[in-house]
XYZ file of C-alpha atoms in Angstrom:
70
model
C 0.410 -0.245 0.171
C 1.031 3.333 -0.647
C 2.290 5.824 1.741
C 0.761 9.022 2.181
C 3.915 10.738 0.939
C 3.631 9.035 -2.443
C -0.076 9.657 -2.424
C 0.431 13.090 -1.959
C 2.701 13.028 -4.947
C 0.123 11.350 -7.575
C -2.502 14.288 -6.547
C -0.320 16.546 -7.409
C 1.021 15.641 -10.482
C -2.929 14.815 -11.248
C -4.030 18.325 -10.683
C -0.978 19.537 -12.871
C -2.176 16.800 -15.885
C -5.531 18.346 -15.372
C -4.542 21.763 -14.984
C -2.477 21.712 -18.829
C -5.833 20.422 -20.396
C -4.968 16.490 -19.814
C -7.129 13.796 -19.280
C -7.268 10.562 -17.974
C -8.206 7.549 -19.612
C -7.710 4.255 -18.938
C -8.424 0.959 -21.875
C -7.378 -2.287 -22.285
C -4.892 -2.901 -25.295
C -4.283 -6.384 -27.057
C -1.435 -8.287 -25.641
C 0.572 -7.896 -28.665
C 0.219 -4.487 -28.740
C 1.564 -4.169 -25.301
C 4.528 -5.813 -26.056
C 5.386 -3.760 -28.834
C 4.758 -0.401 -26.610
C 7.521 -1.839 -23.849
C 9.953 -3.017 -26.352
C 9.526 0.796 -27.819
C 10.626 1.977 -24.327
C 13.056 -0.695 -23.943
C 14.960 0.548 -26.495
C 15.141 3.951 -25.961
C 12.407 4.970 -29.084
C 10.219 6.414 -26.105
C 10.757 7.044 -22.063
C 7.924 5.780 -21.013
C 4.606 3.871 -21.648
C 2.967 7.231 -21.489
C 4.846 9.285 -24.303
C 5.077 6.475 -26.257
C 0.832 6.150 -26.492
C 0.428 9.921 -26.653
C 2.624 10.470 -29.229
C 0.636 7.462 -31.129
C -2.343 8.922 -30.634
C -1.994 12.121 -31.183
C -0.187 11.231 -34.845
C -3.671 9.317 -35.590
C -6.208 11.827 -33.952
C -4.798 14.922 -34.437
C -5.111 16.756 -37.426
C -1.854 18.941 -38.402
C -2.261 22.200 -40.062
C -0.519 22.356 -43.704
C 2.688 24.082 -44.572
C 1.787 27.405 -45.530
C 3.136 28.494 -48.848
C 4.734 32.119 -48.495
C-alpha cells in the first residue's frame, strides 16, 4: 500500500495534468500491442509508455495544419 507522501505526489501530478488540459483515460489493449509498446520503451524509442501512447494517438487523431507557402 502506498504511503501518504506517495499518494500526495500522485495527487499533485494529476492536478498539474488536469490544469494543463490533459484527460485521464483507461483502456484495455491487446497483448501484442502492449508488448510492442514495452519494446519501444525498452529500446529507448520513447522514455515511457505514456509518451509512446500519447505520441501514437496524437499522430492518429490530431490533424496538423498544412505548411503555409509564402
